[in-house]
Coordinates of C-alpha atoms and ligand atoms in Angstrom, one line a residue:
X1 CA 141.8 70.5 108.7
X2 CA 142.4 74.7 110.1
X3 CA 140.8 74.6 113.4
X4 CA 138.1 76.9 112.2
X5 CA 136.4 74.3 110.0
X6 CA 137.3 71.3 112.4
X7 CA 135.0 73.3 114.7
X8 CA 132.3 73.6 112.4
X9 CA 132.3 70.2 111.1
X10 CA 131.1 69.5 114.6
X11 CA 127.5 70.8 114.4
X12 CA 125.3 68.8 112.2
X13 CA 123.1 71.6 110.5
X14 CA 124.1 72.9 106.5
X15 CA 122.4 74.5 104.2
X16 CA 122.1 73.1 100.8
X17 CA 121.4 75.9 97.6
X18 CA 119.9 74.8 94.1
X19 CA 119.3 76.0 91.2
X20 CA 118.6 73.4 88.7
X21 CA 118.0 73.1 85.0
X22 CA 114.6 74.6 84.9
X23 CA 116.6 78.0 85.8
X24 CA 112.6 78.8 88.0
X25 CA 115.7 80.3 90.6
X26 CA 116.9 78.8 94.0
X27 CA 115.8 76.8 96.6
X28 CA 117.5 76.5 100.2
X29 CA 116.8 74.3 102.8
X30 CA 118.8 74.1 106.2
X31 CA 119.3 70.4 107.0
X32 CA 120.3 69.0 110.8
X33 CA 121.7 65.9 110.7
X34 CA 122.1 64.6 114.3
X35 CA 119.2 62.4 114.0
X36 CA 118.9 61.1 110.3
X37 CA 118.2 63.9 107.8
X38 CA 115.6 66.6 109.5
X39 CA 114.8 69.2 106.6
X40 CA 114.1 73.0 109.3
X41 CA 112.8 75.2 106.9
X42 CA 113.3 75.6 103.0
X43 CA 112.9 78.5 101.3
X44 CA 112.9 80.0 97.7
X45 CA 113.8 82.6 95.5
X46 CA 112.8 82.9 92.0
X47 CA 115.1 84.6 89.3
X48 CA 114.2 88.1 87.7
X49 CA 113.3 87.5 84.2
X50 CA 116.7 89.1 82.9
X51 CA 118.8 87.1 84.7
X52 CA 117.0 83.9 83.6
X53 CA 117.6 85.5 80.3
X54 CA 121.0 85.5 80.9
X55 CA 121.4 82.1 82.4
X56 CA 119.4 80.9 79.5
X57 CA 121.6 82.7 76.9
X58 CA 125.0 81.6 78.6
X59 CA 124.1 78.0 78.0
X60 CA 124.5 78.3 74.4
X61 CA 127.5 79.7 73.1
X62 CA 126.2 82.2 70.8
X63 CA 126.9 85.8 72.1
X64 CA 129.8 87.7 72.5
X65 CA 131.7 88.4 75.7
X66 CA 130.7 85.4 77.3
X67 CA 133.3 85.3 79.9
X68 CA 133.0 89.0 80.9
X69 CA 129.0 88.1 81.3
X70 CA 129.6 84.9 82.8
X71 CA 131.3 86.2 85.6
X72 CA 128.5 88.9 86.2
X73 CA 125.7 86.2 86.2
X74 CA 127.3 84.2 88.6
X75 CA 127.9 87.2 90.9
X76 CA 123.7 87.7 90.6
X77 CA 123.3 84.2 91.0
X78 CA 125.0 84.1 94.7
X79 CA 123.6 87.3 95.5
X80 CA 119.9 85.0 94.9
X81 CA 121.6 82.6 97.3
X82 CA 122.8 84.9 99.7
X83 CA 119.0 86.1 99.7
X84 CA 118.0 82.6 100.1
X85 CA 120.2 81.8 102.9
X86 CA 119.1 85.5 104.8
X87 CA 115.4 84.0 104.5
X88 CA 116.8 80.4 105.8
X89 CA 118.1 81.8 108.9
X90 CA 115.3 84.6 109.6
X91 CA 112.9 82.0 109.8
X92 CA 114.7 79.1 111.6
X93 CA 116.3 81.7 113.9
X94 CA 119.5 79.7 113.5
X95 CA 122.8 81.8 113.5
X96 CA 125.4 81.9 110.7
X97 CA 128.0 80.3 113.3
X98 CA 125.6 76.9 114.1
X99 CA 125.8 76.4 110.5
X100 CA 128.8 74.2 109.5
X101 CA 129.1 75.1 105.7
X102 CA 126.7 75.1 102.7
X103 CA 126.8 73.2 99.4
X104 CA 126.4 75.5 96.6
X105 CA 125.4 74.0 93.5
X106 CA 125.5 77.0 91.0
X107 CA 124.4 76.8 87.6
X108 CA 125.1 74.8 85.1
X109 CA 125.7 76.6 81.8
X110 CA 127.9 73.2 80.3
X111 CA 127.7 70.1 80.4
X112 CA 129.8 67.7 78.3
X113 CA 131.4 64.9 80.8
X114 CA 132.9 63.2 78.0
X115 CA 135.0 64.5 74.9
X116 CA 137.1 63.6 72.2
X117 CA 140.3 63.1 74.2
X118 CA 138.8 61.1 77.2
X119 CA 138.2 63.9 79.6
X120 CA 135.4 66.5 79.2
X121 CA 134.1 68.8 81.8
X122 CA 131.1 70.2 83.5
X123 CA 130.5 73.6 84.4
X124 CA 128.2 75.7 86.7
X125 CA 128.8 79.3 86.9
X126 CA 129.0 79.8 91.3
X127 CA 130.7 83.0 93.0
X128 CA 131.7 81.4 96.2
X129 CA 134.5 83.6 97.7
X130 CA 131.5 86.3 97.7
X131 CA 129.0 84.3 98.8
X132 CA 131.1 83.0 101.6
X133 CA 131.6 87.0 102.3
X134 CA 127.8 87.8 101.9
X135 CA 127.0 85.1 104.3
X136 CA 129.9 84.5 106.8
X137 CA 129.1 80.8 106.4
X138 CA 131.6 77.8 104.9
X139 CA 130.8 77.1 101.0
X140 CA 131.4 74.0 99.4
X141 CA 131.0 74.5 95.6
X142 CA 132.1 72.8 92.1
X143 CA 130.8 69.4 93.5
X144 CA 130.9 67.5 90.4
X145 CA 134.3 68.7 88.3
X146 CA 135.8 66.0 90.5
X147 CA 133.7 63.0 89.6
X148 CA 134.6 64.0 86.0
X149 CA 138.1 64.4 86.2
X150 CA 138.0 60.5 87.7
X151 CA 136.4 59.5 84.6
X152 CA 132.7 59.7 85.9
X153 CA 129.3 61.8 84.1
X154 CA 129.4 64.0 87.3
X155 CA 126.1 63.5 87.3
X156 CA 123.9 62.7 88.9
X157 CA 124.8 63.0 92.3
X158 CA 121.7 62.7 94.3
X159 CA 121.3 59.3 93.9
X160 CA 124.0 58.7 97.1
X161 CA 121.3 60.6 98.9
X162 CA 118.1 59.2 98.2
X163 CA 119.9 55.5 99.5
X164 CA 121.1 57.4 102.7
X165 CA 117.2 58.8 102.8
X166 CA 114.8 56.9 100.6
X167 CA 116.6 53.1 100.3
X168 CA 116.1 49.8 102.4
X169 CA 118.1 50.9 105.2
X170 CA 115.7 54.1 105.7
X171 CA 112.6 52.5 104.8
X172 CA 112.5 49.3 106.5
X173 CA 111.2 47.3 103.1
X174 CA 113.9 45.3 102.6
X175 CA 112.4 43.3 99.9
X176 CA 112.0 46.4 97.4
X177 CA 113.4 48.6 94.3
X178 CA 112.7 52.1 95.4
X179 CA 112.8 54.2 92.8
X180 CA 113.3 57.7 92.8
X181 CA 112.9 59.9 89.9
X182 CA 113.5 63.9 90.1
X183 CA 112.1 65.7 87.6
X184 CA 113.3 69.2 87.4
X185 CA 114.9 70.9 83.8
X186 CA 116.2 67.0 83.4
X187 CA 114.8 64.0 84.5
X188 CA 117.1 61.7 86.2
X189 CA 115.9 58.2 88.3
X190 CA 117.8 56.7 91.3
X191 CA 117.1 52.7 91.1
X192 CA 118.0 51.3 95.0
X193 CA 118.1 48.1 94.6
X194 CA 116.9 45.7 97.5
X195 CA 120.0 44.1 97.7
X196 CA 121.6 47.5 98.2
X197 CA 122.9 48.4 95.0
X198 CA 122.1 51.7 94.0
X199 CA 121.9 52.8 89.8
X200 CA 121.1 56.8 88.8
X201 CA 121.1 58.4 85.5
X202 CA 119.4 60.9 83.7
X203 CA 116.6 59.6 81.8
X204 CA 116.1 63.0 79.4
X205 CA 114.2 66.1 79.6
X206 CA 111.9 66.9 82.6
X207 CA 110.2 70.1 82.5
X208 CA 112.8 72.4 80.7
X209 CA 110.8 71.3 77.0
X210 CA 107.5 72.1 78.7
X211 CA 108.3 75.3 80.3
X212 CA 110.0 76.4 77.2
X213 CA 106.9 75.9 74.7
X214 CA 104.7 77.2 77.9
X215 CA 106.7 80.5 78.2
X216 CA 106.4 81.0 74.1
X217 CA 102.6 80.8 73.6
X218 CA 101.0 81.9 77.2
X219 CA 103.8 84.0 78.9
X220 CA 103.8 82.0 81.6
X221 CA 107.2 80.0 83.3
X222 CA 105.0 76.7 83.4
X223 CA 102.3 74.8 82.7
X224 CA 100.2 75.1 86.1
X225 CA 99.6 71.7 87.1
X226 CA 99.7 70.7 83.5
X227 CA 96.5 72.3 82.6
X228 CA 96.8 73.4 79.3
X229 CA 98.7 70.2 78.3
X230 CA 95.7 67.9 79.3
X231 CA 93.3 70.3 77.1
X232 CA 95.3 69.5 73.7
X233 CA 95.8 66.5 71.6
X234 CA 98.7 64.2 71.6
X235 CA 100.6 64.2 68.2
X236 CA 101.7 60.6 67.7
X237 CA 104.1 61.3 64.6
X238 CA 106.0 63.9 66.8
X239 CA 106.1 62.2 70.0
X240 CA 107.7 59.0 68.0
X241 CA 110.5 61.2 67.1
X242 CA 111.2 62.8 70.0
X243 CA 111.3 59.4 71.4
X244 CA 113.9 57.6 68.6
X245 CA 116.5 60.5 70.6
X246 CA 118.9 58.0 70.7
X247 CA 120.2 59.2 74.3
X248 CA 117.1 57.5 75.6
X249 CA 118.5 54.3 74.7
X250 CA 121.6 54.4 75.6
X251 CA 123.0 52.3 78.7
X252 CA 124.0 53.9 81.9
X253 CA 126.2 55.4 82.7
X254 CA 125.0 58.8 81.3
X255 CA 123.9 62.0 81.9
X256 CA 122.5 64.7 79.6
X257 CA 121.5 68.8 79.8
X258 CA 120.9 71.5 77.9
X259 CA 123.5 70.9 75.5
X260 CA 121.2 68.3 74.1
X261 CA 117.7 69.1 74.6
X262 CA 117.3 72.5 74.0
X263 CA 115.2 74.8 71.9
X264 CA 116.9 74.0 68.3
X265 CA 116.6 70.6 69.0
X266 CA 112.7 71.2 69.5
X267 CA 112.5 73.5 66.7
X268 CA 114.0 70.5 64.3
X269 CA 111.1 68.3 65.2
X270 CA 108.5 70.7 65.1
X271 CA 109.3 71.7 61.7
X272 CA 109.0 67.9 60.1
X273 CA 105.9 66.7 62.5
X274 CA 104.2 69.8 64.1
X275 CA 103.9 72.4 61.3
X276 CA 100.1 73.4 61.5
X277 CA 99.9 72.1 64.9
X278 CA 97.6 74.1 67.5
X279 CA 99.8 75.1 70.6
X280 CA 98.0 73.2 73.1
X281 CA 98.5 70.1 71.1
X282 CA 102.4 70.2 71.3
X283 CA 102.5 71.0 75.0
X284 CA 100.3 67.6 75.4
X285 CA 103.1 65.5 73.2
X286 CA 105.7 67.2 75.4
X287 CA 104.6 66.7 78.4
X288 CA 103.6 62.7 76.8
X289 CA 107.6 62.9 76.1
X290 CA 108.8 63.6 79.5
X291 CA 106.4 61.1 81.5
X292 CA 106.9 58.5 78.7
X293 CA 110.8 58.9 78.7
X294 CA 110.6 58.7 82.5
X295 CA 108.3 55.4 82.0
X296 CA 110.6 53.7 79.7
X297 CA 113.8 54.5 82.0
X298 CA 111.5 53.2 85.3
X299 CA 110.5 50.2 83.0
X300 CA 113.9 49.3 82.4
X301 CA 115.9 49.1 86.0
X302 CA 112.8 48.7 88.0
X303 CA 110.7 45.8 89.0
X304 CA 106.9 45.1 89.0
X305 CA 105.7 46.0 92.7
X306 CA 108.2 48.5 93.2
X307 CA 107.8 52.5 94.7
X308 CA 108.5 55.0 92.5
X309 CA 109.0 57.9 94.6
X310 CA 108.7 61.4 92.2
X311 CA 110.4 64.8 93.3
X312 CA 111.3 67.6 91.7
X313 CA 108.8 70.6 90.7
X314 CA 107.4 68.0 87.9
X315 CA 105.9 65.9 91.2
X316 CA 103.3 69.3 91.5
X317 CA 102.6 68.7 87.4
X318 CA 99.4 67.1 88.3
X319 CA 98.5 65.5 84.7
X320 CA 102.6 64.7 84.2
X321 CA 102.1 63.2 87.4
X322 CA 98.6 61.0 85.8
X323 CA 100.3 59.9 82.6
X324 CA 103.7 58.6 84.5
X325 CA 101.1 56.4 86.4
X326 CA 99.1 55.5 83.7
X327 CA 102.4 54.5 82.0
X328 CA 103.2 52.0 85.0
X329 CA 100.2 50.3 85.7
X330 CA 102.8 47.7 87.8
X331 CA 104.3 50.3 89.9
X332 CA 103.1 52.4 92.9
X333 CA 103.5 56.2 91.6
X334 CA 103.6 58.6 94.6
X335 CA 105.7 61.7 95.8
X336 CA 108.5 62.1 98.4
X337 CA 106.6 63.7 100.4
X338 CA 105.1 60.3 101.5
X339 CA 108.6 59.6 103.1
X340 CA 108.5 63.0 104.5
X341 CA 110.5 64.8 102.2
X342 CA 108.7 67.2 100.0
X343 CA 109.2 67.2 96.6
X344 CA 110.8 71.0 96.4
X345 CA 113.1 70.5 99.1
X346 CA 115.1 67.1 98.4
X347 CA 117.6 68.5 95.8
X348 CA 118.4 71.1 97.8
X349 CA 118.6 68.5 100.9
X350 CA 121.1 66.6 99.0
X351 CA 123.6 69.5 98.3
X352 CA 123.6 69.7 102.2
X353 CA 124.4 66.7 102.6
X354 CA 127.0 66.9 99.9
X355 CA 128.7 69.9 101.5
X356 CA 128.5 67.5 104.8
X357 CA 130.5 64.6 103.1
X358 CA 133.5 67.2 101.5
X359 CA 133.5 68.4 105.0
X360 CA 134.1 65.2 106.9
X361 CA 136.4 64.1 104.1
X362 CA 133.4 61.4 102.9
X363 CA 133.2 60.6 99.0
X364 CA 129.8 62.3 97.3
X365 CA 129.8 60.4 94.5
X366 CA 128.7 56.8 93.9
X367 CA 131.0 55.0 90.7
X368 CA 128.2 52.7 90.0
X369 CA 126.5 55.8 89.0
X370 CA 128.5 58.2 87.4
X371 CA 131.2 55.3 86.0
X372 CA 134.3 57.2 87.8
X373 CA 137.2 55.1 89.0
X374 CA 135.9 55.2 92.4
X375 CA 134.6 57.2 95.5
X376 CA 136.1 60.7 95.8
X377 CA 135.6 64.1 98.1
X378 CA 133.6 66.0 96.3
X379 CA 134.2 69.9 96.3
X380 CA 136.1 73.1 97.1
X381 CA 135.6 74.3 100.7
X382 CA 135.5 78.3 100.8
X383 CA 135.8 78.9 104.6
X384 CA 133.9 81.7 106.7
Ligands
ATP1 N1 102.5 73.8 90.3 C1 103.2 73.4 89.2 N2 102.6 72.9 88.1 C2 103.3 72.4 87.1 N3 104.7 72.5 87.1 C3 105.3 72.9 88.1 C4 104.6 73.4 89.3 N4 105.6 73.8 90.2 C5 106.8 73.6 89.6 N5 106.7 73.1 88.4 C6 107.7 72.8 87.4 O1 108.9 72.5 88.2 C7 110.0 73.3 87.7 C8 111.0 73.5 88.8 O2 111.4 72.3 89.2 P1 112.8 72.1 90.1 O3 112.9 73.3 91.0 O4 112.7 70.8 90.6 O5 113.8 72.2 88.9 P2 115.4 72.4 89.0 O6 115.9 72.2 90.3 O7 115.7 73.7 88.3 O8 115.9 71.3 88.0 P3 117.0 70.1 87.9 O9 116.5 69.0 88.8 O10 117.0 69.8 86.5 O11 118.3 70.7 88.5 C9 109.3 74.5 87.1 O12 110.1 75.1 86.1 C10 108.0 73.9 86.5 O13 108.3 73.4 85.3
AH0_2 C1 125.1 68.8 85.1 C2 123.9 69.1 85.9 O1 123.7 70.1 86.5 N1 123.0 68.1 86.0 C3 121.8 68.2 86.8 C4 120.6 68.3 85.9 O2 119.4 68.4 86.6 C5 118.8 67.1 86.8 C6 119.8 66.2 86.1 O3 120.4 67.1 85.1 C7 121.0 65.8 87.1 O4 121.9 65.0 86.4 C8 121.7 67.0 87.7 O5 121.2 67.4 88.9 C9 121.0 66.5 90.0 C10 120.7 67.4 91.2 C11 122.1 65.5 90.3 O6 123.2 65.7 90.1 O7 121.7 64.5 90.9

């Protein structure tokens, strides 16, 4: 390792930058990890609406120039981070140089882990030569091309994490399945088994459905607290298509995006079950189709008794957050936060920790997971 990074591989605090699915924009957290994993401050920026737009647009392929714009988003999406990261250390009063690198997540505008000949690819549009210039801090970035390329969903990742944080080792209830679900754009659960063994997949759409109808028919980003959802009706015809997807049923590994769940996937089963519907009414049966989609993945891996521990902006989704529970009658519904960790701040904890692992030359990946041959370093290191 250059002498430059061997230095900072020495001091425990990162920073770890997301910007999920849900496209909302970034959070940042700076992590310390001397003493476990101590979250300092976390901070947020959201997108402008015309590079949202953008983002948005890239993740289909319709459009022209898409490279050209590509590369133009991406240098606005690090800019966000490099804003991020200026708020991080304003309020923590840490200096760039105490901070040994930060995982950069970027945004994913592809994902499709598996094609025809075997290998497929992921891809989140990052900038991190410029953000490692904006900054004067080590980036780690493209942390999941590598699980891929070993035969793995690169995705999703944070399950490693929420063991290291959230599982029997950390909690001191041996005798449990914690389960962690993060619900962002996607939904994905962790299942940490008591024994140790540790599941993760995506279990379909999270908010991105939601705050796509929600944007359409009130102007705003999302449903506050889930609000308008709980004032319609459910619409049982639509909610049993959306839930015959036949992702939902198949076996893990597996991860999903976008690609799959997007707006002309919606608009297909609107048109056969939600013709005349009223608004309200289809927000209700979307929000029923993330929490029961959730439910049925929980149902599955974990066991009567056990924690589910939510994160993820859906854990602020007050009435998402009602119907998961009232979906698992056998299972103790509550947030992070009740193991300290606030729901807005554990993805981003996790890319830390991820830039932490490529650093010390740790693997970031688990195989029971993502299905890759094995552990690998996750990540490209950009250095100060
Ligand atoms: N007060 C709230 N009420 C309802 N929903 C909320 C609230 N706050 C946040 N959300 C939802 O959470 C979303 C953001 O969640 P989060 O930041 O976890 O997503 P992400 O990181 O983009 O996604 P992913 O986990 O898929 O990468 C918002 O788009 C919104 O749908
Ligand atoms: C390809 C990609 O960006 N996947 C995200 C997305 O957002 C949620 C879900 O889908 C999850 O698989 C993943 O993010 C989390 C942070 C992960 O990798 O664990």
């Amino acid at each position: 390792m250059p002498h430059a990074l061997e230095q900072a591989s020495q001091s425990p605090l990162y920073i770890g930058l997301m910007s999920g699915t849900s496209l909302d924009g970034v959070d940042g957290v700076i992590v310390d990890f001397s003493q476990g994993t101590r979250v300092l401050c976390h901070a947020s920026c959201a997108f402008d609406s015309g590079l949202r737009a953008e983002l948005l647009a890239l993740n289909s392929s319709e459009g022209t120039n898409e490279l050209h714009r590509a590369a133009l988003a991406a240098n606005a999406l690090v800019r966000h981070y490099a804003q991020v990261v200026q708020q991080l250390l304003a309020a923590s009063g840490v200096q760039p140089a105490q901070i040994a690198a930060m995982g950069a997540h970027g945004q994913t505008v592809r994902h499709r882990p598996q094609m025809f000949d075997g290998t497929g690819y992921t891809l989140q549009l990052n900038a991190p030569a410029l953000l490692a210039e904006l900054t004067g801090i080590t980036v780690v970035a493209d942390l999941r091309s590598r699980d891929v390329a070993a035969g793995g969903q690169g995705a999703p990742l944070v399950p490693a994490f929420h063991q290291g944080v959230f599982g029997r080792a950390a909690s001191g209830q041996k005798n449990q399945t914690t389960l962690v679900l993060n619900i962002g754009g996607i939904a994905n659960l962790s299942v940490l088994g008591a024994d140790g063994s540790v599941l993760g997949f995506d279990s379909g759409p999270g908010n991105a459905l939601m705050d796509a109808w929600c944007l359409q028919h009130t102007g705003k980003p999302y449903d506050e607290s889930g609000q308008w959802a709980a004032s319609g009706q459910l619409i049982p015809n639509l909610l049993a298509a959306m839930m015959a997807e036949t992702y939902l049923q198949q076996p893990p590994p597996k991860s999903t995006g976008r690609d799959l769940f997007h707006a002309d996937w919606l608009a297909a089963h609107l048109q056969i079950h939600a013709v005349a519907a009223q608004a309200a009414d289809v927000q209700a049966t979307l929000t029923e189709f993330t929490a029961a989609s959730c439910a049925d993945a929980v149902k599955r891996f974990g066991k009567s008794g056990s924690e589910l521990l939510v994160c993820g902006g859906g854990a602020l989704n007050t009435y998402l957050m009602q119907r998961i529970a009232a979906l698992l009658p056998e299972i103790h519904v509550t947030t992070t936060a009740e193991r300290g960790l606030p729901p807005l701040e554990v993805e981003a904890a996790a890319f830390a920790w991820l830039a932490r692992q490529c650093l010390l030359g740790l693997p970031g990946n688990l195989a029971s997971v993502t299905g890759a041959k094995g552990p690998r370093i996750l990540g490209a290191i950009y250095p100060a």
